[in-house]
Amino acid sequence: MPSIRSARLLRSLSAGTATATLALGLAACGSSASDSTAATSADQAANGTVTVAALSNGAGTQTDLKVSEVASLHAELPASVAKSGQLVIGVGALPAGFPPLAYVGSDQKTLTGAEPDLGRLVAAVLGLKPVLENATWENLFVGIDSGKTDVGFSNITDTEERKRKYDFASYRQDNLAFEVVKSSTWNFNGDYTTLAGKTVAVGSGTNQEKILLEWQAKLKAAGKQLTIKYFPDNNSTHLALVGGKIDAYFGPNPGIAYQIRQDANTPNPTRNAGTYSGAGASLQGLIAATTKKDSGLVKPVADAINYLIKNGQYAKWLAAWNLSNEAVSTSQINPPGLPLSNS
């Protein structure tokens, strides 16, 4: 998975594809993770409980969620998946992980994060054993293509280009966000003119830089100034923010959610000052579970997500990872994605 500074080049990746932002000290992903590193999630699911944010090393709040198999949804599964009794969940978190979405936990072996946790929850609803397969970003899709992986839960953005090969079941908004120090009174409400007079840091070569540069040009045409700053690494960006050298940092929302949690009990807490769709002004970007096209799996996955939404486990999953501001009201099958001209 690319680093945050290289993520979103040409918008090929999602708003939070590599959200190891401004963060230090979490364990890096190691070798491929299988059901042996799924902690006790399979046993818990059998008992009607799935623990989310386990071994999160401070990135999440461990929460036990009651989830049982729904027979009517299990009946929707393709025969081959139902017969196997397992859901092979692909996560593209090698080599370094991207907290809080997918990374190796505090035991140095278990794959944790919001993405594998949702995969475990969906498996529980469908009455399947979750089998986690951790791979590089590229090999995640190789696994789906080959049929070795049933579904990808890896912060994959729904795009029209990807729809040529895959089916999608959406489950999270694909958002960017502004991080500011907690004492700041500035908020972003979607109107770029509120950035006039501000100094904002952004990663070079990212989609958020592209958006910020467009806003800067519009403000300049109106006789107003937006100063954009670049820093060599995440730590220096964070130091610039808490040190008052910049007014805000513009980056992937999940990574900012993670950093805010890390800062919460420090002398320099930060907060989220507002989000913006990773797809731009004309479309709300969406993150989606990804299956091989016409495999027959996308509907039961979407229905399982909607079951979790309706029964409250979905909201608790998001809250456990500080991602409630990316909630969707329903899981959609193949909703409008980033257009081919912007994928």
Short mmCIF file of N, CA, C and O in Angstrom, two decimals, residues 141-207:
data_model
loop_
_atom_site.label_atom_id
_atom_site.label_comp_id
_atom_site.label_asym_id
_atom_site.label_seq_id
_atom_site.Cartn_x
_atom_site.Cartn_y
_atom_site.Cartn_z
N PHE A 141 -5.72 -7.42 -5.51
CA PHE A 141 -6.58 -7.55 -6.68
C PHE A 141 -6.26 -8.82 -7.47
O PHE A 141 -7.16 -9.41 -8.06
N VAL A 142 -5.02 -9.25 -7.45
CA VAL A 142 -4.67 -10.52 -8.08
C VAL A 142 -5.44 -11.65 -7.41
O VAL A 142 -5.96 -12.55 -8.07
N GLY A 143 -5.54 -11.59 -6.08
CA GLY A 143 -6.28 -12.61 -5.35
C GLY A 143 -7.76 -12.63 -5.70
O GLY A 143 -8.36 -13.70 -5.86
N ILE A 144 -8.35 -11.43 -5.83
CA ILE A 144 -9.77 -11.36 -6.22
C ILE A 144 -9.94 -11.88 -7.64
O ILE A 144 -10.86 -12.67 -7.93
N ASP A 145 -9.05 -11.48 -8.53
CA ASP A 145 -9.14 -11.90 -9.93
C ASP A 145 -9.06 -13.42 -10.07
O ASP A 145 -9.76 -14.03 -10.89
N SER A 146 -8.20 -14.03 -9.27
CA SER A 146 -7.97 -15.47 -9.39
C SER A 146 -9.04 -16.30 -8.69
O SER A 146 -9.13 -17.50 -8.91
N GLY A 147 -9.84 -15.65 -7.85
CA GLY A 147 -10.86 -16.37 -7.10
C GLY A 147 -10.37 -16.90 -5.77
O GLY A 147 -11.14 -17.50 -5.01
N LYS A 148 -9.08 -16.68 -5.44
CA LYS A 148 -8.56 -17.13 -4.16
C LYS A 148 -9.07 -16.27 -3.01
O LYS A 148 -9.13 -16.71 -1.87
N THR A 149 -9.41 -15.02 -3.32
CA THR A 149 -9.96 -14.09 -2.34
C THR A 149 -11.41 -13.82 -2.70
O THR A 149 -11.72 -13.51 -3.85
N ASP A 150 -12.30 -13.93 -1.72
CA ASP A 150 -13.72 -13.72 -1.99
C ASP A 150 -14.08 -12.25 -2.09
O ASP A 150 -14.84 -11.84 -2.97
N VAL A 151 -13.54 -11.45 -1.17
CA VAL A 151 -13.95 -10.04 -1.10
C VAL A 151 -12.81 -9.21 -0.51
O VAL A 151 -12.12 -9.64 0.41
N GLY A 152 -12.62 -8.04 -1.06
CA GLY A 152 -11.62 -7.12 -0.55
C GLY A 152 -12.24 -6.09 0.37
O GLY A 152 -13.20 -5.41 -0.02
N PHE A 153 -11.73 -6.00 1.59
CA PHE A 153 -12.05 -4.90 2.51
C PHE A 153 -10.74 -4.18 2.77
O PHE A 153 -9.98 -4.55 3.66
N SER A 154 -10.44 -3.18 1.95
CA SER A 154 -9.13 -2.55 2.03
C SER A 154 -9.18 -1.09 1.60
O SER A 154 -8.30 -0.62 0.88
N ASN A 155 -10.22 -0.37 2.02
CA ASN A 155 -10.33 1.05 1.71
C ASN A 155 -10.29 1.30 0.20
O ASN A 155 -9.64 2.22 -0.28
N ILE A 156 -11.01 0.46 -0.54
CA ILE A 156 -11.01 0.54 -2.00
C ILE A 156 -12.09 1.51 -2.46
O ILE A 156 -13.26 1.36 -2.12
N THR A 157 -11.68 2.50 -3.23
CA THR A 157 -12.63 3.48 -3.75
C THR A 157 -13.41 2.91 -4.93
O THR A 157 -12.86 2.27 -5.82
N ASP A 158 -14.71 3.17 -4.92
CA ASP A 158 -15.59 2.81 -6.04
C ASP A 158 -15.28 3.73 -7.21
O ASP A 158 -15.44 4.95 -7.10
N THR A 159 -14.82 3.16 -8.32
CA THR A 159 -14.57 3.94 -9.53
C THR A 159 -15.21 3.25 -10.72
O THR A 159 -15.38 2.03 -10.74
N GLU A 160 -15.55 4.03 -11.72
CA GLU A 160 -16.15 3.45 -12.93
C GLU A 160 -15.16 2.55 -13.66
O GLU A 160 -15.54 1.55 -14.27
N GLU A 161 -13.88 2.89 -13.59
CA GLU A 161 -12.87 2.06 -14.22
C GLU A 161 -12.82 0.68 -13.56
O GLU A 161 -12.78 -0.35 -14.24
N ARG A 162 -12.84 0.64 -12.24
CA ARG A 162 -12.78 -0.64 -11.53
C ARG A 162 -14.04 -1.47 -11.74
O ARG A 162 -14.00 -2.70 -11.65
N LYS A 163 -15.16 -0.81 -12.01
CA LYS A 163 -16.40 -1.55 -12.22
C LYS A 163 -16.34 -2.45 -13.46
O LYS A 163 -17.18 -3.34 -13.61
N ARG A 164 -15.40 -2.22 -14.32
CA ARG A 164 -15.26 -3.09 -15.48
C ARG A 164 -14.88 -4.52 -15.07
O ARG A 164 -15.19 -5.48 -15.78
N LYS A 165 -14.23 -4.65 -13.91
CA LYS A 165 -13.76 -5.96 -13.45
C LYS A 165 -14.37 -6.41 -12.13
O LYS A 165 -14.32 -7.60 -11.80
N TYR A 166 -14.95 -5.46 -11.37
CA TYR A 166 -15.37 -5.78 -10.01
C TYR A 166 -16.77 -5.27 -9.71
O TYR A 166 -17.26 -4.33 -10.35
N ASP A 167 -17.40 -5.89 -8.72
CA ASP A 167 -18.66 -5.39 -8.16
C ASP A 167 -18.37 -4.78 -6.80
O ASP A 167 -17.47 -5.24 -6.07
N PHE A 168 -19.16 -3.77 -6.44
CA PHE A 168 -18.93 -3.02 -5.21
C PHE A 168 -20.15 -3.01 -4.30
O PHE A 168 -21.28 -2.90 -4.78
N ALA A 169 -19.90 -3.08 -3.00
CA ALA A 169 -20.92 -2.86 -1.98
C ALA A 169 -20.38 -1.77 -1.05
O ALA A 169 -19.47 -2.02 -0.26
N SER A 170 -20.91 -0.58 -1.15
CA SER A 170 -20.35 0.57 -0.44
C SER A 170 -20.59 0.46 1.06
O SER A 170 -21.58 -0.12 1.52
N TYR A 171 -19.66 1.02 1.85
CA TYR A 171 -19.84 0.98 3.30
C TYR A 171 -19.26 2.18 4.04
O TYR A 171 -19.48 2.32 5.23
N ARG A 172 -18.53 3.07 3.36
CA ARG A 172 -17.99 4.25 4.04
C ARG A 172 -17.82 5.37 3.04
O ARG A 172 -17.58 5.13 1.85
N GLN A 173 -17.98 6.60 3.50
CA GLN A 173 -17.67 7.74 2.66
C GLN A 173 -16.16 7.84 2.48
O GLN A 173 -15.39 7.57 3.39
N ASP A 174 -15.76 8.24 1.30
CA ASP A 174 -14.35 8.44 0.97
C ASP A 174 -14.06 9.93 1.14
O ASP A 174 -14.31 10.73 0.24
N ASN A 175 -13.56 10.29 2.31
CA ASN A 175 -13.43 11.71 2.65
C ASN A 175 -12.00 12.15 2.91
O ASN A 175 -11.18 11.39 3.42
N LEU A 176 -11.76 13.40 2.59
CA LEU A 176 -10.59 14.14 3.03
C LEU A 176 -11.02 14.99 4.22
O LEU A 176 -12.21 15.15 4.47
N ALA A 177 -10.04 15.54 4.94
CA ALA A 177 -10.40 16.36 6.10
C ALA A 177 -9.31 17.38 6.39
O ALA A 177 -8.17 17.26 5.94
N PHE A 178 -9.69 18.38 7.16
CA PHE A 178 -8.76 19.38 7.65
C PHE A 178 -8.50 19.13 9.13
O PHE A 178 -9.44 19.06 9.92
N GLU A 179 -7.24 19.02 9.49
CA GLU A 179 -6.86 18.89 10.90
C GLU A 179 -6.32 20.22 11.39
O GLU A 179 -5.48 20.86 10.73
N VAL A 180 -6.81 20.66 12.54
CA VAL A 180 -6.36 21.91 13.16
C VAL A 180 -6.08 21.65 14.63
O VAL A 180 -6.50 20.63 15.19
N VAL A 181 -5.39 22.58 15.28
CA VAL A 181 -5.21 22.45 16.73
C VAL A 181 -6.58 22.65 17.38
O VAL A 181 -7.45 23.36 16.85
N LYS A 182 -6.77 22.03 18.52
CA LYS A 182 -8.08 22.01 19.15
C LYS A 182 -8.57 23.41 19.51
O LYS A 182 -9.77 23.69 19.51
N SER A 183 -7.64 24.32 19.79
CA SER A 183 -8.02 25.68 20.18
C SER A 183 -8.43 26.55 19.01
O SER A 183 -8.98 27.65 19.20
N SER A 184 -8.20 26.09 17.80
CA SER A 184 -8.57 26.88 16.61
C SER A 184 -10.08 27.03 16.51
O SER A 184 -10.83 26.09 16.78
N THR A 185 -10.52 28.20 16.10
CA THR A 185 -11.96 28.45 15.92
C THR A 185 -12.39 28.28 14.47
O THR A 185 -13.57 28.42 14.15
N TRP A 186 -11.44 27.98 13.58
CA TRP A 186 -11.75 27.87 12.15
C TRP A 186 -12.36 26.50 11.84
O TRP A 186 -11.93 25.47 12.35
N ASN A 187 -13.36 26.52 10.97
CA ASN A 187 -13.99 25.29 10.49
C ASN A 187 -14.22 25.38 8.99
O ASN A 187 -14.47 26.48 8.44
N PHE A 188 -14.16 24.25 8.33
CA PHE A 188 -14.39 24.17 6.89
C PHE A 188 -15.77 23.58 6.64
O PHE A 188 -16.06 22.47 7.08
N ASN A 189 -16.61 24.33 5.95
CA ASN A 189 -17.98 23.89 5.70
C ASN A 189 -18.23 23.53 4.24
O ASN A 189 -19.38 23.46 3.80
N GLY A 190 -17.15 23.29 3.50
CA GLY A 190 -17.29 22.97 2.09
C GLY A 190 -17.06 24.14 1.17
O GLY A 190 -16.93 23.98 -0.04
N ASP A 191 -16.99 25.35 1.73
CA ASP A 191 -16.78 26.57 0.95
C ASP A 191 -15.30 26.92 0.96
O ASP A 191 -14.75 27.32 1.99
N TYR A 192 -14.66 26.78 -0.19
CA TYR A 192 -13.21 27.00 -0.25
C TYR A 192 -12.82 28.44 0.06
O TYR A 192 -11.66 28.71 0.43
N THR A 193 -13.75 29.39 -0.05
CA THR A 193 -13.39 30.80 0.20
C THR A 193 -13.02 31.03 1.67
O THR A 193 -12.36 32.01 2.00
N THR A 194 -13.43 30.09 2.55
CA THR A 194 -13.06 30.24 3.96
C THR A 194 -11.57 29.98 4.18
O THR A 194 -11.05 30.22 5.28
N LEU A 195 -10.88 29.49 3.14
CA LEU A 195 -9.44 29.25 3.24
C LEU A 195 -8.62 30.50 2.95
O LEU A 195 -7.40 30.48 3.09
N ALA A 196 -9.26 31.57 2.55
CA ALA A 196 -8.54 32.82 2.26
C ALA A 196 -7.77 33.26 3.49
O ALA A 196 -8.29 33.32 4.60
N GLY A 197 -6.49 33.56 3.28
CA GLY A 197 -5.63 34.01 4.37
C GLY A 197 -5.03 32.90 5.20
O GLY A 197 -4.26 33.16 6.13
N LYS A 198 -5.33 31.64 4.89
CA LYS A 198 -4.84 30.51 5.67
C LYS A 198 -3.56 29.92 5.06
O LYS A 198 -3.29 30.07 3.87
N THR A 199 -2.81 29.24 5.92
CA THR A 199 -1.64 28.49 5.49
C THR A 199 -1.92 27.02 5.76
O THR A 199 -2.16 26.63 6.91
N VAL A 200 -1.91 26.20 4.72
CA VAL A 200 -2.34 24.80 4.82
C VAL A 200 -1.25 23.89 4.28
O VAL A 200 -0.70 24.12 3.20
N ALA A 201 -0.96 22.83 5.02
CA ALA A 201 0.00 21.82 4.56
C ALA A 201 -0.73 20.71 3.84
O ALA A 201 -1.87 20.37 4.18
N VAL A 202 -0.05 20.13 2.85
CA VAL A 202 -0.64 19.04 2.07
C VAL A 202 0.49 18.18 1.53
O VAL A 202 1.64 18.65 1.38
N GLY A 203 0.23 16.91 1.27
CA GLY A 203 1.22 16.03 0.70
C GLY A 203 1.42 16.29 -0.78
O GLY A 203 0.45 16.45 -1.53
N SER A 204 2.66 16.33 -1.23
CA SER A 204 2.96 16.57 -2.64
C SER A 204 2.55 15.39 -3.50
O SER A 204 2.75 14.23 -3.13
N GLY A 205 1.94 15.68 -4.64
CA GLY A 205 1.57 14.64 -5.58
C GLY A 205 0.31 13.89 -5.24
O GLY A 205 -0.02 12.89 -5.87
N THR A 206 -0.43 14.35 -4.24
CA THR A 206 -1.65 13.68 -3.80
C THR A 206 -2.88 14.33 -4.43
O THR A 206 -2.83 15.44 -4.95
N ASN A 207 -4.00 13.63 -4.32
CA ASN A 207 -5.25 14.19 -4.82
C ASN A 207 -5.65 15.43 -4.02
O ASN A 207 -6.17 16.40 -4.57
#
